[in-house]
CSV table of C-alpha atoms in Angstrom, one decimal:
chain,number,residue,atom,x,y,z
A,1,MET,CA,23.7,142.5,-47.8
A,2,LYS,CA,24.9,142.5,-44.2
A,3,HIS,CA,22.6,145.4,-43.3
A,4,LEU,CA,19.7,143.5,-44.8
A,5,MET,CA,20.5,140.4,-42.7
A,6,LEU,CA,20.8,142.5,-39.5
A,7,VAL,CA,17.4,144.1,-40.2
A,8,LYS,CA,15.8,140.7,-40.8
A,9,ALA,CA,17.2,139.3,-37.5
A,10,PHE,CA,16.0,142.4,-35.6
A,11,VAL,CA,12.5,142.1,-37.0
A,12,GLY,CA,12.4,138.4,-36.2
A,13,LEU,CA,13.5,139.2,-32.6
A,14,ILE,CA,10.8,141.8,-32.2
A,15,LEU,CA,8.1,139.5,-33.6
A,16,SER,CA,9.2,136.4,-31.5
A,17,LEU,CA,9.4,138.1,-28.1
A,18,PRO,CA,5.6,138.5,-27.8
A,19,MET,CA,5.2,134.9,-28.9
A,20,SER,CA,7.7,133.5,-26.4
A,21,GLY,CA,6.4,135.5,-23.5
A,22,CYS,CA,7.9,135.5,-20.0
A,23,LEU,CA,7.4,131.8,-19.2
A,24,TYR,CA,8.5,132.2,-15.6
A,25,LEU,CA,5.6,134.5,-15.0
A,26,ALA,CA,3.1,131.8,-15.9
A,27,VAL,CA,4.6,129.2,-13.5
A,28,GLU,CA,2.1,127.2,-11.4
A,29,ARG,CA,1.9,128.7,-7.9
A,30,ASP,CA,1.1,125.8,-5.5
A,31,GLY,CA,2.3,127.4,-2.3
A,32,GLU,CA,6.1,127.2,-2.8
A,33,PHE,CA,7.9,130.5,-2.3
A,34,SER,CA,9.7,132.3,-5.2
A,35,PRO,CA,8.7,129.8,-7.9
A,36,SER,CA,9.4,132.3,-10.8
A,37,THR,CA,12.9,133.2,-9.6
A,38,ARG,CA,13.7,129.5,-9.1
A,39,ASP,CA,12.5,128.6,-12.6
A,40,ILE,CA,14.8,131.2,-14.2
A,41,TRP,CA,17.9,129.8,-12.5
A,42,ASN,CA,16.8,126.2,-12.9
A,43,ALA,CA,15.6,126.6,-16.5
A,44,ARG,CA,17.6,123.6,-17.8
A,45,GLN,CA,15.7,121.2,-15.5
A,46,LYS,CA,12.3,122.4,-16.6
A,47,TYR,CA,12.2,124.2,-20.0
A,48,TRP,CA,13.2,123.2,-23.5
A,49,LEU,CA,13.2,126.9,-24.6
A,50,PRO,CA,14.7,129.9,-22.9
A,51,PRO,CA,12.1,131.2,-20.3
A,52,THR,CA,13.3,134.8,-20.5
A,53,ALA,CA,13.4,137.4,-23.2
A,54,GLY,CA,17.2,137.9,-22.5
A,55,GLY,CA,17.7,134.2,-23.3
A,56,TRP,CA,15.9,134.6,-26.7
A,57,VAL,CA,18.1,137.6,-27.5
A,58,CYS,CA,21.2,135.5,-26.9
A,59,CYS,CA,19.7,132.7,-29.1
A,60,PHE,CA,19.3,135.2,-32.0
A,61,GLY,CA,22.8,136.3,-31.5
A,62,ALA,CA,24.0,132.7,-31.7
A,63,VAL,CA,22.2,132.1,-35.0
A,64,THR,CA,23.1,135.4,-36.6
A,65,PRO,CA,26.4,135.0,-38.5
A,66,TYR,CA,29.5,137.1,-38.0
A,67,VAL,CA,28.3,140.0,-35.9
A,68,GLY,CA,25.4,138.3,-34.0
A,69,PRO,CA,27.3,137.4,-30.8
A,70,VAL,CA,28.9,140.9,-30.7
A,71,ILE,CA,25.6,142.7,-31.1
A,72,PHE,CA,23.1,140.4,-29.2
A,73,TYR,CA,25.1,138.7,-26.4
A,74,PRO,CA,25.7,141.8,-24.2
A,75,PRO,CA,22.1,143.1,-24.2
A,76,GLY,CA,20.8,139.5,-23.9
A,77,PHE,CA,22.9,138.7,-20.8
A,78,ALA,CA,22.0,142.0,-19.3
A,79,LEU,CA,18.2,141.5,-19.9
A,80,HIS,CA,18.4,138.0,-18.5
A,81,LEU,CA,20.1,139.3,-15.3
A,82,VAL,CA,17.4,142.0,-15.0
A,83,GLU,CA,14.6,139.4,-15.3
A,84,GLY,CA,16.3,137.0,-12.9
A,85,CYS,CA,17.3,139.5,-10.3
A,86,VAL,CA,14.6,142.2,-10.5
A,87,ILE,CA,11.5,141.3,-12.4
A,88,ALA,CA,11.0,137.7,-11.2
A,89,PRO,CA,11.7,138.4,-7.5
A,90,ALA,CA,9.3,141.4,-7.7
A,91,TYR,CA,6.6,139.3,-9.3
A,92,ASP,CA,7.1,136.6,-6.5
A,93,ILE,CA,6.7,139.3,-3.9
A,94,VAL,CA,3.5,140.6,-5.4
A,95,CYS,CA,2.1,137.0,-5.5
A,96,MET,CA,3.3,136.1,-2.0
A,97,PRO,CA,-0.3,136.5,-0.4
A,98,TYR,CA,-1.6,133.9,-2.9
A,99,ASP,CA,1.4,131.7,-2.1
A,100,LEU,CA,0.6,132.0,1.6
A,101,CYS,CA,-2.9,130.9,1.1
A,102,ARG,CA,-1.7,127.8,-0.8
A,103,ARG,CA,1.1,127.1,1.7
A,104,PRO,CA,-0.7,124.6,4.0
A,105,THR,CA,-1.8,122.5,1.1
A,106,TYR,CA,1.8,122.6,-0.3
A,107,LEU,CA,3.3,121.6,3.0
A,108,ALA,CA,0.9,118.8,3.4
A,109,GLU,CA,1.8,117.5,-0.1
A,110,CYS,CA,5.5,117.8,0.7
A,111,ARG,CA,5.0,115.7,3.9
A,112,ARG,CA,3.0,113.2,1.9
A,113,ARG,CA,5.7,112.9,-0.8
A,114,GLU,CA,8.4,112.6,1.9
A,115,GLU,CA,6.4,109.9,3.7
A,116,ALA,CA,5.8,108.1,0.4
A,117,CYS,CA,9.5,108.3,-0.5
A,118,GLN,CA,10.5,106.9,2.9
A,119,ALA,CA,8.0,104.1,2.6
A,120,GLU,CA,9.3,103.1,-0.8
A,121,LYS,CA,12.9,103.1,0.4
A,122,PHE,CA,12.0,101.0,3.4
A,123,VAL,CA,9.9,98.5,1.5
A,124,ARG,CA,12.8,98.1,-1.0
A,125,LYS,CA,15.5,97.7,1.5
A,126,ASN,CA,13.7,95.6,4.2
A,127,LEU,CA,10.6,93.9,2.9
A,128,ASP,CA,10.3,91.5,5.9
A,129,ALA,CA,10.2,94.4,8.3
A,130,ALA,CA,7.7,96.2,6.1
A,131,LEU,CA,5.4,93.2,6.1
A,132,ASP,CA,5.6,93.1,9.9
A,133,ASP,CA,4.4,96.7,9.8
A,134,GLY,CA,0.6,96.6,9.5
A,135,ARG,CA,0.4,99.8,7.6
A,136,TYR,CA,1.8,98.3,4.4
A,137,LEU,CA,-0.9,95.6,4.2
A,138,SER,CA,-3.7,97.9,5.3
A,139,PRO,CA,-6.1,99.0,2.5
A,140,SER,CA,-6.9,102.3,4.3
A,141,ASN,CA,-3.3,103.4,4.6
A,142,THR,CA,-2.8,104.8,1.1
A,143,VAL,CA,0.9,105.9,1.3
A,144,TYR,CA,2.4,102.6,2.6
A,145,HIS,CA,-0.1,100.5,0.8
A,146,LYS,CA,0.8,102.1,-2.6
A,147,ALA,CA,4.5,101.8,-1.8
A,148,LEU,CA,4.2,98.1,-1.4
A,149,SER,CA,2.0,97.8,-4.4
A,150,GLU,CA,4.5,99.8,-6.5
A,151,MET,CA,7.3,97.6,-5.4
A,152,LEU,CA,5.4,94.4,-6.3
A,153,SER,CA,4.6,95.7,-9.8
A,154,LYS,CA,8.2,96.5,-10.5
A,155,SER,CA,9.9,93.4,-8.9
A,156,GLU,CA,11.5,90.7,-10.9
A,157,HIS,CA,9.7,87.4,-10.9
A,158,ASP,CA,12.1,85.8,-8.5
A,159,ALA,CA,12.7,88.8,-6.2
A,160,LEU,CA,10.5,87.6,-3.3
A,161,THR,CA,11.1,84.6,-1.1
A,162,THR,CA,8.5,81.9,-0.4
A,163,GLY,CA,7.8,83.3,3.0
A,164,GLN,CA,7.3,86.8,1.8
A,165,VAL,CA,4.9,85.7,-1.0
A,166,SER,CA,2.9,83.5,1.4
A,167,ARG,CA,2.4,86.4,3.8
A,168,ILE,CA,1.2,88.8,1.1
A,169,VAL,CA,-1.1,86.2,-0.4
A,170,ALA,CA,-2.5,85.4,3.0
A,171,ALA,CA,-3.3,89.1,3.5
A,172,ILE,CA,-5.0,89.4,0.1
A,173,ARG,CA,-7.1,86.3,0.8
A,174,SER,CA,-8.2,87.7,4.1
A,175,ASP,CA,-9.1,91.1,2.6
A,176,GLU,CA,-9.9,90.8,-1.1
A,177,SER,CA,-9.9,94.6,-1.5
A,178,LEU,CA,-6.1,94.3,-1.7
A,179,LEU,CA,-6.4,92.1,-4.8
A,180,LEU,CA,-6.1,94.8,-7.4
A,181,ASP,CA,-3.3,96.7,-5.8
A,182,MET,CA,-1.3,93.7,-4.7
A,183,ARG,CA,-1.9,91.7,-7.8
A,184,GLY,CA,1.8,92.0,-8.8
A,185,VAL,CA,2.6,89.2,-6.3
A,186,SER,CA,0.9,86.7,-8.5
A,187,GLY,CA,3.8,86.8,-11.0
A,188,GLN,CA,6.4,85.7,-8.4
A,189,ALA,CA,8.1,82.4,-9.0
A,190,MET,CA,7.9,81.4,-5.3
A,191,MET,CA,4.1,81.4,-5.2
A,192,LYS,CA,2.4,78.0,-4.6
A,193,ASP,CA,0.3,76.5,-7.4
A,194,ASP,CA,-2.9,76.6,-5.3
A,195,ASP,CA,-2.4,80.4,-4.7
A,196,ARG,CA,-1.7,81.0,-8.4
A,197,GLU,CA,-4.9,79.1,-9.4
A,198,TRP,CA,-6.8,81.2,-6.8
A,199,PHE,CA,-5.7,84.4,-8.6
A,200,ILE,CA,-6.8,83.0,-11.9
A,201,GLN,CA,-10.2,82.2,-10.6
A,202,LYS,CA,-10.5,85.7,-9.1
A,203,ALA,CA,-9.6,87.2,-12.5
A,204,ILE,CA,-12.3,85.1,-14.1
A,205,GLU,CA,-14.8,86.1,-11.5
A,206,LEU,CA,-14.1,89.8,-11.9
A,207,ARG,CA,-14.6,89.4,-15.7
A,208,GLN,CA,-17.8,87.5,-15.3
A,209,SER,CA,-19.1,90.0,-12.8
A,210,GLY,CA,-18.8,92.9,-15.3
A,211,ARG,CA,-15.4,94.2,-14.0
A,212,GLY,CA,-13.6,93.3,-17.2
A,213,GLU,CA,-10.7,95.8,-16.8
A,214,ASP,CA,-10.0,94.7,-13.2
A,215,GLY,CA,-10.1,91.1,-14.3
A,216,TYR,CA,-7.8,91.8,-17.2
A,217,ALA,CA,-5.3,93.6,-14.8
A,218,VAL,CA,-5.3,90.6,-12.5
A,219,ALA,CA,-4.9,88.1,-15.4
A,220,ALA,CA,-2.1,90.2,-16.9
A,221,ALA,CA,-0.3,90.1,-13.5
A,222,VAL,CA,-0.7,86.4,-13.3
A,223,CYS,CA,0.7,86.0,-16.9
A,224,GLN,CA,3.9,87.5,-15.7
A,225,SER,CA,4.6,84.2,-13.9
A,226,ARG,CA,6.9,81.7,-15.6
A,227,ASN,CA,5.2,78.8,-13.8
A,228,LEU,CA,1.8,78.8,-15.5
A,229,SER,CA,0.7,75.4,-17.0
A,230,ASP,CA,-0.8,74.9,-20.4
A,231,ALA,CA,-4.1,74.0,-18.7
A,232,GLN,CA,-4.1,77.4,-16.9
A,233,TYR,CA,-3.4,79.2,-20.1
A,234,ASP,CA,-6.3,77.4,-21.8
A,235,GLU,CA,-8.5,78.3,-18.8
A,236,LEU,CA,-7.7,82.0,-19.3
A,237,VAL,CA,-8.4,81.9,-23.0
A,238,GLY,CA,-11.6,80.0,-22.4
A,239,ALA,CA,-12.7,82.7,-20.0
A,240,GLY,CA,-12.4,85.3,-22.7
A,241,PHE,CA,-9.0,86.8,-21.9
A,242,SER,CA,-6.8,88.0,-24.8
A,243,ALA,CA,-5.2,85.1,-26.7
A,244,GLY,CA,-2.3,87.4,-27.6
A,245,MET,CA,-1.6,88.1,-23.9
A,246,VAL,CA,-1.6,84.4,-23.2
A,247,ALA,CA,0.6,83.6,-26.3
A,248,SER,CA,3.1,86.3,-25.2
A,249,SER,CA,3.2,84.8,-21.7
A,250,LYS,CA,3.8,81.4,-23.2
A,251,ARG,CA,6.7,82.6,-25.2
A,252,VAL,CA,8.2,84.3,-22.2
A,253,ARG,CA,7.7,81.1,-20.2
A,254,GLU,CA,9.3,78.9,-22.9
A,255,SER,CA,12.2,81.3,-23.3
A,256,TYR,CA,12.7,81.3,-19.5
A,257,ASN,CA,12.6,77.5,-19.3
A,258,LYS,CA,15.0,77.3,-22.2
A,259,ARG,CA,17.3,79.7,-20.5
A,260,LEU,CA,17.0,77.7,-17.3
A,261,ALA,CA,17.8,74.5,-19.2
A,262,GLU,CA,20.8,76.1,-20.9
A,263,GLU,CA,22.0,77.4,-17.6
A,264,ALA,CA,21.5,74.0,-15.9
A,265,ALA,CA,23.4,72.4,-18.8
A,266,LYS,CA,26.2,74.9,-18.4
A,267,GLU,CA,26.2,74.5,-14.7
A,268,ALA,CA,26.3,70.7,-15.1
A,269,VAL,CA,29.3,71.1,-17.5
A,270,ARG,CA,30.9,73.5,-15.1
A,271,ARG,CA,30.3,71.3,-12.1
A,272,LYS,CA,31.7,68.3,-14.0
A,273,ALA,CA,34.7,70.3,-15.1
A,274,GLU,CA,35.2,71.4,-11.5
A,275,GLU,CA,34.8,67.9,-10.3
A,276,GLU,CA,37.4,66.7,-12.8
A,277,ARG,CA,39.7,69.5,-11.9
A,278,GLN,CA,39.3,68.7,-8.2
A,279,ALA,CA,39.9,65.0,-9.0
A,280,ARG,CA,43.1,66.0,-10.9
A,281,ILE,CA,44.2,68.1,-8.0
A,282,ARG,CA,43.5,65.3,-5.6
A,283,ALA,CA,45.3,62.9,-7.8
A,284,LEU,CA,48.3,65.2,-8.1
A,285,ARG,CA,48.2,65.8,-4.3
A,286,GLU,CA,48.0,62.1,-3.6
A,287,ALA,CA,50.8,61.4,-6.1
A,288,ALA,CA,52.9,64.1,-4.5
A,289,GLN,CA,52.2,62.6,-1.1
A,290,ARG,CA,53.1,59.1,-2.3
A,291,GLN,CA,56.3,60.5,-3.9
A,292,GLU,CA,57.1,62.3,-0.7
A,293,ALA,CA,56.4,59.2,1.4
A,294,GLU,CA,58.6,57.2,-1.0
A,295,ARG,CA,61.3,59.8,-0.9
A,296,ARG,CA,61.3,59.7,2.9
A,297,ARG,CA,61.2,55.9,2.9
A,298,ARG,CA,64.2,55.9,0.6
A,299,GLU,CA,66.0,58.4,2.7
A,300,GLU,CA,65.4,56.4,5.8
A,301,THR,CA,66.4,53.2,4.1
A,302,LYS,CA,69.5,55.0,2.7
A,303,LYS,CA,70.3,56.3,6.2
A,304,LYS,CA,69.9,52.9,7.7
A,305,PHE,CA,72.0,51.4,4.9
A,306,GLU,CA,74.7,54.1,5.3
A,307,LEU,CA,74.7,53.4,9.0
A,308,MET,CA,75.1,49.7,8.4
A,309,ARG,CA,77.8,50.4,5.8
A,310,GLN,CA,79.6,52.6,8.3
A,311,ARG,CA,79.4,49.9,10.9
A,312,HIS,CA,81.0,47.5,8.5
A,313,ILE,CA,83.7,50.0,7.6
A,314,ASP,CA,84.5,50.8,11.2
A,315,SER,CA,84.5,47.1,12.1
A,316,ILE,CA,88.0,46.9,10.6
A,317,THR,CA,89.3,48.2,13.9
A,318,ASP,CA,87.2,45.9,16.0
A,319,VAL,CA,87.9,42.4,17.1
A,320,PRO,CA,88.6,39.9,14.3
A,321,ASP,CA,85.3,38.0,14.8
A,322,SER,CA,83.3,41.1,14.2
A,323,PHE,CA,85.4,42.1,11.1
A,324,LYS,CA,85.1,38.6,9.6
A,325,ALA,CA,81.3,39.0,9.7
A,326,SER,CA,81.6,42.3,7.9
A,327,LEU,CA,84.0,40.9,5.3
A,328,ALA,CA,80.9,39.4,3.5
A,329,ASN,CA,80.3,43.0,2.3
A,330,TYR,CA,83.6,43.1,0.4
A,331,ASP,CA,82.0,43.5,-2.9
A,332,ASP,CA,80.2,46.6,-1.8
A,333,GLU,CA,82.2,49.4,-3.4
A,334,VAL,CA,81.4,51.9,-0.7
A,335,VAL,CA,82.5,49.6,2.1
A,336,ARG,CA,85.6,48.6,0.2
A,337,LYS,CA,86.5,52.2,-0.4
A,338,GLY,CA,85.9,52.9,3.2
A,339,TRP,CA,88.4,50.3,4.2
A,340,ILE,CA,90.9,51.7,1.7
A,341,GLY,CA,90.4,55.1,3.3
A,342,ILE,CA,91.1,53.8,6.8
A,343,VAL,CA,94.0,51.6,5.8
A,344,LYS,CA,95.7,54.2,3.5
A,345,HIS,CA,94.9,57.6,4.9
A,346,ARG,CA,94.7,56.9,8.6
A,347,PRO,CA,98.1,55.5,9.5
A,348,LEU,CA,97.7,56.6,13.2
A,349,ARG,CA,94.5,54.6,13.6
A,350,PRO,CA,95.6,51.1,14.9
A,351,ILE,CA,94.1,48.1,13.1
A,352,PRO,CA,94.5,44.5,14.4
A,353,ALA,CA,97.1,42.6,12.3
A,354,GLU,CA,94.7,39.6,12.0
A,355,ASN,CA,92.1,41.9,10.3
A,356,LEU,CA,94.6,43.2,7.9
A,357,MET,CA,95.8,39.7,7.0
A,358,VAL,CA,92.2,38.5,6.4
A,359,LEU,CA,91.5,41.5,4.2
A,360,LEU,CA,94.8,41.1,2.4
A,361,ARG,CA,94.0,37.5,1.5
A,362,LYS,CA,90.5,38.6,0.4
A,363,ALA,CA,92.0,41.3,-1.9
A,364,GLU,CA,94.5,38.8,-3.3
A,365,THR,CA,91.7,36.5,-4.5
A,366,SER,CA,89.6,39.4,-6.0
A,367,THR,CA,89.9,40.7,-9.5
A,368,ASN,CA,88.4,44.1,-8.7
A,369,PHE,CA,90.5,47.1,-9.7
A,370,TRP,CA,90.3,48.5,-6.2
A,371,SER,CA,91.5,45.3,-4.7
A,372,SER,CA,95.1,46.0,-5.8
A,373,THR,CA,94.9,49.4,-4.3
A,374,LEU,CA,93.7,47.9,-1.1
A,375,ARG,CA,96.5,45.3,-1.1
A,376,HIS,CA,99.1,48.0,-1.6
A,377,ALA,CA,97.7,50.1,1.2
A,378,ILE,CA,97.7,47.1,3.6
A,379,LEU,CA,101.3,46.2,2.7
A,380,GLU,CA,102.4,49.7,3.8
A,381,ARG,CA,100.7,49.3,7.3
A,382,PRO,CA,103.1,49.0,10.2
A,383,GLU,CA,100.9,46.2,11.7
A,384,ILE,CA,102.0,43.7,9.0
A,385,PRO,CA,104.6,41.3,10.4
A,386,VAL,CA,108.1,40.8,8.8
A,387,PRO,CA,107.5,37.2,7.6
A,388,VAL,CA,104.4,38.4,5.7
A,389,LEU,CA,106.5,41.2,4.1
A,390,GLU,CA,109.2,38.8,3.1
A,391,GLN,CA,106.6,36.4,1.7
A,392,GLU,CA,104.9,39.1,-0.3
A,393,TYR,CA,108.2,40.4,-1.6
A,394,GLU,CA,109.1,36.9,-2.9
A,395,TRP,CA,105.7,36.5,-4.5
A,396,MET,CA,106.0,40.0,-6.2
A,397,ALA,CA,109.6,39.5,-7.2
A,398,GLU,CA,108.9,36.1,-8.8
A,399,GLY,CA,106.1,37.8,-10.8
A,400,ARG,CA,108.6,40.6,-11.8
A,401,LYS,CA,106.2,43.2,-10.2
A,402,THR,CA,107.2,46.8,-9.8
A,403,THR,CA,104.8,47.1,-6.9
A,404,VAL,CA,107.4,45.7,-4.5
A,405,SER,CA,107.8,49.4,-3.5
A,406,HIS,CA,104.8,49.0,-1.1
A,407,VAL,CA,106.6,46.2,0.7
A,408,LEU,CA,109.9,48.1,0.8
A,409,LYS,CA,108.1,51.2,2.1
A,410,ASN,CA,106.6,49.4,5.1
A,411,PRO,CA,108.3,50.7,8.3
A,412,ASN,CA,108.7,47.0,9.4
A,413,CYS,CA,110.7,46.1,6.3
A,414,PRO,CA,114.1,44.7,7.5
A,415,ALA,CA,117.4,46.1,6.2
A,416,SER,CA,118.3,42.7,4.9
A,417,LEU,CA,115.3,42.7,2.6
A,418,LEU,CA,116.2,46.2,1.4
A,419,GLU,CA,119.8,45.1,0.7
A,420,LYS,CA,118.5,42.1,-1.2
A,421,ALA,CA,116.1,44.3,-3.2
A,422,TYR,CA,118.8,46.8,-4.1
A,423,SER,CA,120.6,44.2,-6.2
A,424,ASP,CA,117.8,41.7,-6.9
A,425,PRO,CA,117.7,41.0,-10.7
A,426,ARG,CA,114.1,39.9,-10.4
A,427,ILE,CA,112.8,43.4,-9.9
A,428,LEU,CA,114.7,45.0,-12.7
A,429,GLY,CA,111.8,47.2,-13.6
A,430,TYR,CA,111.5,48.7,-10.1
A,431,ARG,CA,115.3,49.3,-9.9
A,432,MET,CA,115.2,51.0,-13.3
A,433,GLN,CA,112.4,53.4,-12.2
A,434,VAL,CA,114.4,54.2,-9.1
A,435,ALA,CA,117.6,54.8,-11.0
A,436,ILE,CA,116.0,57.3,-13.5
A,437,ASN,CA,114.2,59.2,-10.8
A,438,PRO,CA,115.8,62.7,-10.3
A,439,ALA,CA,115.9,62.0,-6.5
A,440,PHE,CA,118.2,59.0,-6.8
A,441,PRO,CA,121.5,59.8,-5.2
A,442,TRP,CA,124.1,59.1,-7.9
A,443,GLU,CA,127.7,59.3,-6.8
A,444,ARG,CA,128.7,61.7,-9.6
A,445,LYS,CA,126.7,64.5,-11.2
A,446,GLY,CA,126.7,63.2,-14.7
A,447,ASP,CA,126.1,59.5,-13.9
A,448,ARG,CA,122.3,59.8,-14.2
A,449,ASP,CA,122.5,61.4,-17.7
A,450,GLU,CA,125.0,58.8,-18.8
A,451,PHE,CA,122.9,56.0,-17.4
A,452,MET,CA,119.8,57.2,-19.2
A,453,ARG,CA,121.7,57.7,-22.5
A,454,ARG,CA,123.1,54.2,-22.4
A,455,ALA,CA,119.7,52.7,-21.3
A,456,GLN,CA,117.9,54.5,-24.2
A,457,LYS,CA,120.5,53.1,-26.7
A,458,LEU,CA,119.8,49.6,-25.5
A,459,ILE,CA,116.1,50.1,-25.7
A,460,GLY,CA,116.6,51.5,-29.2
A,461,ASP,CA,118.6,48.4,-30.2
A,462,LYS,CA,115.8,46.2,-29.0
A,463,CYS,CA,113.2,48.2,-31.0
A,464,ASN,CA,115.4,47.9,-34.1
A,465,GLY,CA,115.6,44.1,-33.7
A,466,ILE,CA,119.3,44.0,-32.8
A,467,MET,CA,118.6,42.2,-29.5
A,468,THR,CA,115.7,40.3,-28.0
A,469,GLU,CA,113.7,41.0,-24.8
A,470,GLY,CA,115.8,38.7,-22.7
A,471,GLU,CA,119.0,40.2,-24.1
A,472,LEU,CA,117.7,43.7,-23.3
A,473,ASP,CA,117.0,42.7,-19.7
A,474,ASP,CA,120.5,41.2,-19.3
A,475,ALA,CA,122.1,44.3,-20.7
A,476,LEU,CA,120.1,46.6,-18.5
A,477,LEU,CA,120.9,44.5,-15.5
A,478,ARG,CA,124.6,44.7,-16.3
A,479,LEU,CA,124.3,48.5,-16.8
A,480,LEU,CA,122.7,48.9,-13.4
A,481,ASP,CA,125.3,46.7,-11.6
A,482,ASP,CA,128.1,48.7,-13.3
A,483,MET,CA,126.8,52.3,-12.8
A,484,GLN,CA,124.7,52.3,-9.6
A,485,PRO,CA,126.5,52.9,-6.3
A,486,SER,CA,127.9,49.7,-4.9
A,487,LYS,CA,126.5,50.4,-1.5
A,488,MET,CA,122.8,51.0,-1.1
A,489,PRO,CA,122.0,54.6,-0.3
A,490,ALA,CA,120.1,55.2,2.9
A,491,GLN,CA,117.1,56.9,1.2
A,492,TRP,CA,116.9,54.4,-1.7
A,493,ARG,CA,113.5,53.0,-0.8
A,494,ASP,CA,112.0,56.5,-0.4
A,495,VAL,CA,112.8,57.5,-4.0
A,496,LEU,CA,109.5,56.0,-5.3
């Protein structure tokens, strides 16, 4: 079976070789050197089928199963190389006299093609400069004239500007021999209505004069425009031009106008959205600017207010008249705390005694929590005179206050007042706190523990209902008088 298949493939190869021929030997010889050799090595760009017998041998090897590549590829490649490197070059050498005879025509054609290529590139890249060059609008200059005509026939309907269209139309009107070649300009959107009507009339005249094909070509170019009116369409149909062409142009125009309307609507929506976005941005920017201005205003107001507050706070060390004016801001917590800070935490900063007395009287009449703190701080100031201390002590003692310590801690507190307070029954609570303080100087080591034990027993009896509140106070007072040192210790007022 395999032998039969090989025989069939070989017979098919022998029969097909004469049919295929050596295509490279039949190449057109137009004056170009070595065309046959060039065709062999550029076969993919020119031929659908292998141009050499070696190529066909390789093709049969590719379609022959199993052993085809092994049998046909080596001789096919070898034959192809022989044809490309020996036969074709030899044939080109033999035909060289004929090529030399055609050489001038070939070179002239090459120059013409090169000139046409350069003209087409120039007119595509710089149409205004090409229109300034008289060769492009000259009927006698075929290369440049055709380059412009080709560009106009392939341009989009809105590719040319109004000035460019006007210049080309003016050249056509001045020399109507350009009409057929330059008719592509009639489809441009920038053409004036009068010029478009002129092209329609010329198409009708050509048809009526017996040049129907030329008239149809001009009318077809005009129908490329999207700006034709229904009256102009009717005019073309009435002149005998194809109704199908006119209907097709109408559909294109309607589609174009619809697309323009949709794009205009989208652009309007986009513009409106952009305006709204810009408005929002402006609103946000203005709001941010207002907030920033308000923040700065508040900061400036706060700074001014803080400066004013600080002046009121510092006025405590000024003359009494200035401080009395600032005393109206007593209810301002910041100002009041500022005065407390100066009075309590700045003992070395001198304060006029009159200012302290005015502030003390103001604090005594206020129910604010910090007023008591301010009073206590004032009573410890060394500027407070002794009569005021004695008076304050009597007022606190009568009210059975434990805060008499602030009067007793004042550096100006006289020794007589300290001796009085050491045994004063009116300040029993203060004396009890001092006695149970671990820093109290008891005479014997165990006295404090004994005192606390006995005091706790008395308090327990009161809690159990054995004695009343008054009886408890009398018992604690007797306990203090019995157990505390008879003579006041030197550091007694410093214990609390």
